Structure formats: C-alpha cells, structure tokens
Amino acid sequence: MMAKIVKGSDFKGLVDYILDKDKGVQKIAANGLFLESKETIAMSFNIQSRMNGKVAKPVGHIALSFSKEDEPRLTNHVMAHIALEYMERMGIRDTQFFIARHFDKEHPHVHIAFNRIGNDGRTLSDKNDRLRSTRICKELTLKYGLHMADGKEQVKRNRLKEPDRTKYRLYDILKTEVGRCGNWNVLVANLRRQGVEVRFKHKGQTNEVQGVVFTMNGYHFNGSKVDRRFSYSKIDAALQCNRKKERMNLIPKAYPTDTPSAPSDTARCELFSGSLGLLNGNGSPCNAADAEAYQEMAEILRRKKKRKRGMRL
C-alpha cells in the first residue's frame, strides 16, 4: 500500500478528474457533500473553504495504491474501510470528503478528495504529512496482511512524469554504480558519463562533507531524497565496503613456498602514480583497486620475508 499526497486550489478540477467516467469510477464513501452531481460536490467544497480564506491550497487529494496481488481481496467495502482508517490516523477528520475507486490501471487504487478546511473553519494540519503517511501505510499493510511491494523497483517508469521520471532513473543509476565502485572519484566519473553531476555540501566554511546533491536533466536531488541509502554517509560506507571486498579478493589467503620478491621502488612509484592518476580523473576503477591492493600485499610480503631472515639468524 502506497499513498501520494497532493494539495491544490481547484476543487472543480479535482472532482472532474476523480469522477471521470472513462476511469470506470465508483464512489465508495462520502461525508458532508451534496452528491447529486460533480457541480454540487465542487460547490459544497468551495462553500466550506471560504470559511478560511487565508489558506491558498484548501484542496486535499490522496491516491492510495495497492498491489495487484491483493486485488481478489480488495472489494469496495474493504478498500473504503482501509481508506477511512488511513484518514483517521492521518488526522483527516471532521471535514468534507469523498472516496472513489478507479479501474483504469492494473493495480487497485482509490482517490480521496477532502477539504483541508474543517467543519469548524480550522485548517487540518499537514505537518510531516508525507513521513506520517509512509509510516501509516506500512502499518496498515502489515495489519491487513497486504502484499509488501519491493518499493521503487515496482514503479512503472514509463508512466512517471517529471521530475519523478528523472528521479527514478537516477535511482537506477545510483543503485548500479554505488554497488560496484570503490571510491568517490570513480563514482563521480561514472555518473558524469551518464549525465549525472555531483556536488558536495560542506559544514560551514570547513572541508567536512555533510551531504551530496545529484543533478540530472536540470533537476537537483539530495542523495537522501532519491533514497535513504544514497545519503552521503551511506554511500561513503558502501564505497568503503566495496573497496575492502576488492582488497580481500586480490590478496591470496595462503602464499606459495617460493615467496616472490617485493616490488622494486620503481614499481611502487608506478603503482602510486597510477593511483594519483585515477584521483585526478584518469584511469579505471580496477587500476585504483589494484594499486592499493598490490602495495598492501608488497608490505605484507616484505614483513614476512624479514621475519624469516630473523628466524634463520
């Protein structure tokens, strides 16, 4: 179960959209409205909204979507019951509303139209409404044994509008690149090749990085807004984990009897130079990982060889 919250100023536009006959609409619950026609419904909303003319966007609209797997269980009565409980938990009470079910998509969904101006003329609070909505949707999904979708992977990208289309495209790119890069330099370079620019946010006037912003198709997204796993700190931790795994795969668990000699100083310089080249935007991810791994392996072999010499003495 997922919810999309929208606020607006045109009750007539919302009513016309939700009650469009081409969507196979069915009204399943309502309160405080004249339901004779779309015109009388919009008129009812508008009259009450004038009780508080200071609110620029009195129109409340929430779309509740369910998984296709739950369709056999989701009768109109069940969906109305779940939608009403969702509204109660969200604090949408003592106001005008109607709930309508659409049949124009493959997954079950309902639309809730409500007046953000309550019956007493006060504005319904929308503080942290999206965070509260996410939590409530999860709670109701568990309570009613609904199918738990995999999240963003289940969203149909071709149906999205901007900026959501770009946001989900960015999500797909980050999911792939963060999973295979070993440091920020490589990640930034790989993202840039795919049309994504990266900007870091710093704490005050210091060099301490506090966040990351991704820009794609002219839209700017904080990392954590794309997905929680893409905040600066979580990406940084993932890159370090990838780097560690690369080292473990490159360093053998047991060394052969004939221990190879450590790389010469010249070889070490070449490896170090290769690493610097990557940091400046040249080279490939494998070169950086190899350079650091081989340096570390050379140091281990040097110490082991030194211990053997000591034992012979």
mmCIF file of N, CA and C in Angstrom, residues 166-246:
data_model
loop_
_atom_site.group_PDB
_atom_site.id
_atom_site.type_symbol
_atom_site.label_atom_id
_atom_site.label_comp_id
_atom_site.label_asym_id
_atom_site.label_seq_id
_atom_site.Cartn_x
_atom_site.Cartn_y
_atom_site.Cartn_z
ATOM 1 N N THR A 166 12.923 11.463 -13.879
ATOM 2 C CA THR A 166 14.366 11.631 -13.723
ATOM 3 C C THR A 166 14.836 11.079 -12.381
ATOM 4 N N LYS A 167 14.054 11.297 -11.344
ATOM 5 C CA LYS A 167 14.423 10.823 -10.010
ATOM 6 C C LYS A 167 14.564 9.306 -9.986
ATOM 7 N N TYR A 168 13.652 8.593 -10.615
ATOM 8 C CA TYR A 168 13.714 7.132 -10.612
ATOM 9 C C TYR A 168 14.813 6.625 -11.545
ATOM 10 N N ARG A 169 15.066 7.344 -12.633
ATOM 11 C CA ARG A 169 16.196 6.992 -13.492
ATOM 12 C C ARG A 169 17.494 7.152 -12.721
ATOM 13 N N LEU A 170 17.601 8.239 -11.968
ATOM 14 C CA LEU A 170 18.779 8.468 -11.133
ATOM 15 C C LEU A 170 18.922 7.371 -10.087
ATOM 16 N N TYR A 171 17.803 6.953 -9.502
ATOM 17 C CA TYR A 171 17.823 5.855 -8.530
ATOM 18 C C TYR A 171 18.424 4.596 -9.147
ATOM 19 N N ASP A 172 18.007 4.258 -10.355
ATOM 20 C CA ASP A 172 18.514 3.058 -11.023
ATOM 21 C C ASP A 172 20.012 3.159 -11.280
ATOM 22 N N ILE A 173 20.456 4.356 -11.708
ATOM 23 C CA ILE A 173 21.891 4.548 -11.988
ATOM 24 C C ILE A 173 22.704 4.431 -10.706
ATOM 25 N N LEU A 174 22.255 5.106 -9.642
ATOM 26 C CA LEU A 174 22.995 5.069 -8.378
ATOM 27 C C LEU A 174 23.044 3.657 -7.811
ATOM 28 N N LYS A 175 21.958 2.930 -7.917
ATOM 29 C CA LYS A 175 21.922 1.570 -7.392
ATOM 30 C C LYS A 175 23.007 0.717 -8.042
ATOM 31 N N THR A 176 23.191 0.889 -9.349
ATOM 32 C CA THR A 176 24.215 0.116 -10.067
ATOM 33 C C THR A 176 25.622 0.589 -9.732
ATOM 34 N N GLU A 177 25.847 1.903 -9.810
ATOM 35 C CA GLU A 177 27.205 2.431 -9.672
ATOM 36 C C GLU A 177 27.727 2.363 -8.238
ATOM 37 N N VAL A 178 26.896 2.682 -7.268
ATOM 38 C CA VAL A 178 27.345 2.618 -5.874
ATOM 39 C C VAL A 178 27.696 1.183 -5.497
ATOM 40 N N GLY A 179 27.025 0.231 -6.127
ATOM 41 C CA GLY A 179 27.281 -1.170 -5.816
ATOM 42 C C GLY A 179 28.574 -1.712 -6.381
ATOM 43 N N ARG A 180 29.201 -0.974 -7.321
ATOM 44 C CA ARG A 180 30.401 -1.540 -7.944
ATOM 45 C C ARG A 180 31.628 -0.624 -7.900
ATOM 46 N N CYS A 181 31.476 0.582 -7.362
ATOM 47 C CA CYS A 181 32.617 1.496 -7.292
ATOM 48 C C CYS A 181 33.312 1.399 -5.941
ATOM 49 N N GLY A 182 34.622 1.705 -5.948
ATOM 50 C CA GLY A 182 35.399 1.586 -4.722
ATOM 51 C C GLY A 182 35.773 2.906 -4.083
ATOM 52 N N ASN A 183 35.505 4.032 -4.768
ATOM 53 C CA ASN A 183 35.794 5.331 -4.173
ATOM 54 C C ASN A 183 34.973 6.400 -4.871
ATOM 55 N N TRP A 184 34.962 7.594 -4.275
ATOM 56 C CA TRP A 184 34.130 8.681 -4.784
ATOM 57 C C TRP A 184 34.580 9.157 -6.162
ATOM 58 N N ASN A 185 35.885 9.152 -6.414
ATOM 59 C CA ASN A 185 36.384 9.647 -7.688
ATOM 60 C C ASN A 185 35.865 8.819 -8.855
ATOM 61 N N VAL A 186 35.883 7.519 -8.682
ATOM 62 C CA VAL A 186 35.389 6.632 -9.734
ATOM 63 C C VAL A 186 33.883 6.773 -9.872
ATOM 64 N N LEU A 187 33.191 6.859 -8.734
ATOM 65 C CA LEU A 187 31.742 7.006 -8.773
ATOM 66 C C LEU A 187 31.337 8.281 -9.500
ATOM 67 N N VAL A 188 31.982 9.391 -9.161
ATOM 68 C CA VAL A 188 31.664 10.670 -9.799
ATOM 69 C C VAL A 188 31.916 10.600 -11.302
ATOM 70 N N ALA A 189 33.038 9.979 -11.695
ATOM 71 C CA ALA A 189 33.361 9.866 -13.123
ATOM 72 C C ALA A 189 32.336 9.008 -13.858
ATOM 73 N N ASN A 190 31.945 7.895 -13.265
ATOM 74 C CA ASN A 190 30.961 7.011 -13.897
ATOM 75 C C ASN A 190 29.599 7.689 -14.014
ATOM 76 N N LEU A 191 29.222 8.449 -12.985
ATOM 77 C CA LEU A 191 27.944 9.151 -13.032
ATOM 78 C C LEU A 191 27.956 10.244 -14.096
ATOM 79 N N ARG A 192 29.081 10.943 -14.197
ATOM 80 C CA ARG A 192 29.171 12.030 -15.174
ATOM 81 C C ARG A 192 29.010 11.500 -16.595
ATOM 82 N N ARG A 193 29.550 10.300 -16.852
ATOM 83 C CA ARG A 193 29.409 9.718 -18.191
ATOM 84 C C ARG A 193 27.950 9.406 -18.524
ATOM 85 N N GLN A 194 27.119 9.313 -17.488
ATOM 86 C CA GLN A 194 25.698 9.016 -17.703
ATOM 87 C C GLN A 194 24.805 10.247 -17.502
ATOM 88 N N GLY A 195 25.441 11.405 -17.516
ATOM 89 C CA GLY A 195 24.677 12.641 -17.464
ATOM 90 C C GLY A 195 24.310 13.103 -16.070
ATOM 91 N N VAL A 196 25.015 12.608 -15.062
ATOM 92 C CA VAL A 196 24.725 12.979 -13.676
ATOM 93 C C VAL A 196 25.900 13.756 -13.098
ATOM 94 N N GLU A 197 25.641 14.962 -12.630
ATOM 95 C CA GLU A 197 26.668 15.766 -11.966
ATOM 96 C C GLU A 197 26.528 15.629 -10.453
ATOM 97 N N VAL A 198 27.659 15.723 -9.762
ATOM 98 C CA VAL A 198 27.682 15.532 -8.311
ATOM 99 C C VAL A 198 28.255 16.771 -7.639
ATOM 100 N N ARG A 199 27.576 17.223 -6.592
ATOM 101 C CA ARG A 199 28.061 18.367 -5.809
ATOM 102 C C ARG A 199 27.984 18.005 -4.320
ATOM 103 N N PHE A 200 29.037 18.341 -3.589
ATOM 104 C CA PHE A 200 29.086 18.031 -2.167
ATOM 105 C C PHE A 200 28.744 19.268 -1.340
ATOM 106 N N LYS A 201 27.990 19.044 -0.280
ATOM 107 C CA LYS A 201 27.653 20.125 0.652
ATOM 108 C C LYS A 201 28.562 20.010 1.874
ATOM 109 N N HIS A 202 29.146 21.164 2.264
ATOM 110 C CA HIS A 202 30.103 21.170 3.362
ATOM 111 C C HIS A 202 29.526 21.865 4.594
ATOM 112 N N LYS A 203 30.085 21.537 5.737
ATOM 113 C CA LYS A 203 29.679 22.129 7.002
ATOM 114 C C LYS A 203 30.327 23.493 7.150
ATOM 115 N N GLY A 204 29.485 24.544 7.082
ATOM 116 C CA GLY A 204 30.007 25.906 7.220
ATOM 117 C C GLY A 204 31.092 26.194 6.200
ATOM 118 N N GLN A 205 32.206 26.728 6.669
ATOM 119 C CA GLN A 205 33.338 27.055 5.810
ATOM 120 C C GLN A 205 34.427 25.995 5.880
ATOM 121 N N THR A 206 34.098 24.832 6.419
ATOM 122 C CA THR A 206 35.089 23.775 6.574
ATOM 123 C C THR A 206 35.078 22.842 5.374
ATOM 124 N N ASN A 207 35.994 21.878 5.390
ATOM 125 C CA ASN A 207 36.070 20.868 4.338
ATOM 126 C C ASN A 207 35.276 19.614 4.688
ATOM 127 N N GLU A 208 34.592 19.647 5.838
ATOM 128 C CA GLU A 208 33.828 18.477 6.257
ATOM 129 C C GLU A 208 32.560 18.348 5.401
ATOM 130 N N VAL A 209 32.437 17.205 4.717
ATOM 131 C CA VAL A 209 31.286 16.975 3.838
ATOM 132 C C VAL A 209 30.088 16.533 4.664
ATOM 133 N N GLN A 210 28.962 17.193 4.439
ATOM 134 C CA GLN A 210 27.736 16.857 5.163
ATOM 135 C C GLN A 210 26.679 16.199 4.290
ATOM 136 N N GLY A 211 26.758 16.418 2.992
ATOM 137 C CA GLY A 211 25.731 15.867 2.116
ATOM 138 C C GLY A 211 26.172 15.873 0.669
ATOM 139 N N VAL A 212 25.328 15.280 -0.180
ATOM 140 C CA VAL A 212 25.643 15.199 -1.600
ATOM 141 C C VAL A 212 24.375 15.520 -2.389
ATOM 142 N N VAL A 213 24.556 16.256 -3.498
ATOM 143 C CA VAL A 213 23.441 16.636 -4.367
ATOM 144 C C VAL A 213 23.738 16.121 -5.775
ATOM 145 N N PHE A 214 22.757 15.460 -6.385
ATOM 146 C CA PHE A 214 22.898 14.941 -7.742
ATOM 147 C C PHE A 214 22.033 15.784 -8.684
ATOM 148 N N THR A 215 22.598 16.134 -9.830
ATOM 149 C CA THR A 215 21.877 16.917 -10.834
ATOM 150 C C THR A 215 21.776 16.114 -12.120
ATOM 151 N N MET A 216 20.539 15.983 -12.631
ATOM 152 C CA MET A 216 20.307 15.243 -13.869
ATOM 153 C C MET A 216 19.125 15.872 -14.605
ATOM 154 N N ASN A 217 19.284 16.094 -15.887
ATOM 155 C CA ASN A 217 18.230 16.690 -16.723
ATOM 156 C C ASN A 217 17.732 18.022 -16.159
ATOM 157 N N GLY A 218 18.617 18.744 -15.483
ATOM 158 C CA GLY A 218 18.246 20.043 -14.941
ATOM 159 C C GLY A 218 17.570 20.003 -13.580
ATOM 160 N N TYR A 219 17.365 18.810 -13.040
ATOM 161 C CA TYR A 219 16.728 18.654 -11.733
ATOM 162 C C TYR A 219 17.790 18.326 -10.680
ATOM 163 N N HIS A 220 17.614 18.890 -9.486
ATOM 164 C CA HIS A 220 18.563 18.685 -8.392
ATOM 165 C C HIS A 220 17.906 17.827 -7.307
ATOM 166 N N PHE A 221 18.640 16.810 -6.832
ATOM 167 C CA PHE A 221 18.115 15.908 -5.816
ATOM 168 C C PHE A 221 19.161 15.684 -4.725
ATOM 169 N N ASN A 222 18.792 15.937 -3.466
ATOM 170 C CA ASN A 222 19.646 15.495 -2.376
ATOM 171 C C ASN A 222 19.703 13.969 -2.400
ATOM 172 N N GLY A 223 20.862 13.419 -2.063
ATOM 173 C CA GLY A 223 21.009 11.970 -2.121
ATOM 174 C C GLY A 223 19.953 11.233 -1.325
ATOM 175 N N SER A 224 19.676 11.701 -0.114
ATOM 176 C CA SER A 224 18.710 11.021 0.746
ATOM 177 C C SER A 224 17.286 11.140 0.221
ATOM 178 N N LYS A 225 17.029 12.127 -0.664
ATOM 179 C CA LYS A 225 15.692 12.281 -1.241
ATOM 180 C C LYS A 225 15.471 11.294 -2.386
ATOM 181 N N VAL A 226 16.558 10.885 -3.035
ATOM 182 C CA VAL A 226 16.444 9.844 -4.056
ATOM 183 C C VAL A 226 16.101 8.524 -3.385
ATOM 184 N N ASP A 227 16.827 8.232 -2.307
ATOM 185 C CA ASP A 227 16.567 7.057 -1.476
ATOM 186 C C ASP A 227 17.442 7.194 -0.237
ATOM 187 N N ARG A 228 16.975 6.653 0.875
ATOM 188 C CA ARG A 228 17.728 6.795 2.126
ATOM 189 C C ARG A 228 19.122 6.192 2.036
ATOM 190 N N ARG A 229 19.254 5.165 1.203
ATOM 191 C CA ARG A 229 20.568 4.522 1.105
ATOM 192 C C ARG A 229 21.580 5.376 0.348
ATOM 193 N N PHE A 230 21.124 6.492 -0.258
ATOM 194 C CA PHE A 230 22.014 7.322 -1.056
ATOM 195 C C PHE A 230 22.338 8.653 -0.387
ATOM 196 N N SER A 231 22.232 8.715 0.938
ATOM 197 C CA SER A 231 22.774 9.870 1.650
ATOM 198 C C SER A 231 24.295 9.806 1.556
ATOM 199 N N TYR A 232 24.967 10.924 1.815
ATOM 200 C CA TYR A 232 26.426 10.935 1.681
ATOM 201 C C TYR A 232 27.071 9.877 2.569
ATOM 202 N N SER A 233 26.654 9.816 3.827
ATOM 203 C CA SER A 233 27.298 8.894 4.768
ATOM 204 C C SER A 233 27.099 7.436 4.365
ATOM 205 N N LYS A 234 25.912 7.102 3.854
ATOM 206 C CA LYS A 234 25.648 5.712 3.493
ATOM 207 C C LYS A 234 26.351 5.322 2.190
ATOM 208 N N ILE A 235 26.437 6.256 1.249
ATOM 209 C CA ILE A 235 27.204 5.971 0.038
ATOM 210 C C ILE A 235 28.670 5.781 0.390
ATOM 211 N N ASP A 236 29.187 6.661 1.252
ATOM 212 C CA ASP A 236 30.594 6.572 1.652
ATOM 213 C C ASP A 236 30.889 5.232 2.311
ATOM 214 N N ALA A 237 29.989 4.766 3.176
ATOM 215 C CA ALA A 237 30.172 3.471 3.827
ATOM 216 C C ALA A 237 30.132 2.343 2.809
ATOM 217 N N ALA A 238 29.235 2.440 1.827
ATOM 218 C CA ALA A 238 29.130 1.400 0.800
ATOM 219 C C ALA A 238 30.398 1.344 -0.054
ATOM 220 N N LEU A 239 30.952 2.505 -0.380
ATOM 221 C CA LEU A 239 32.185 2.548 -1.179
ATOM 222 C C LEU A 239 33.349 1.923 -0.416
ATOM 223 N N GLN A 240 33.439 2.223 0.872
ATOM 224 C CA GLN A 240 34.496 1.623 1.688
ATOM 225 C C GLN A 240 34.339 0.107 1.758
ATOM 226 N N CYS A 241 33.109 -0.355 1.864
ATOM 227 C CA CYS A 241 32.847 -1.794 1.899
ATOM 228 C C CYS A 241 33.264 -2.438 0.583
ATOM 229 N N ASN A 242 32.943 -1.783 -0.539
ATOM 230 C CA ASN A 242 33.343 -2.308 -1.849
ATOM 231 C C ASN A 242 34.859 -2.377 -1.963
ATOM 232 N N ARG A 243 35.517 -1.345 -1.447
ATOM 233 C CA ARG A 243 36.984 -1.281 -1.504
ATOM 234 C C ARG A 243 37.595 -2.426 -0.700
ATOM 235 N N LYS A 244 37.027 -2.692 0.459
ATOM 236 C CA LYS A 244 37.528 -3.778 1.309
ATOM 237 C C LYS A 244 37.363 -5.123 0.624
ATOM 238 N N LYS A 245 36.215 -5.309 -0.016
ATOM 239 C CA LYS A 245 35.982 -6.575 -0.715
ATOM 240 C C LYS A 245 36.953 -6.759 -1.870
ATOM 241 N N GLU A 246 37.269 -5.669 -2.573
ATOM 242 C CA GLU A 246 38.225 -5.739 -3.669
ATOM 243 C C GLU A 246 39.589 -6.174 -3.157
#
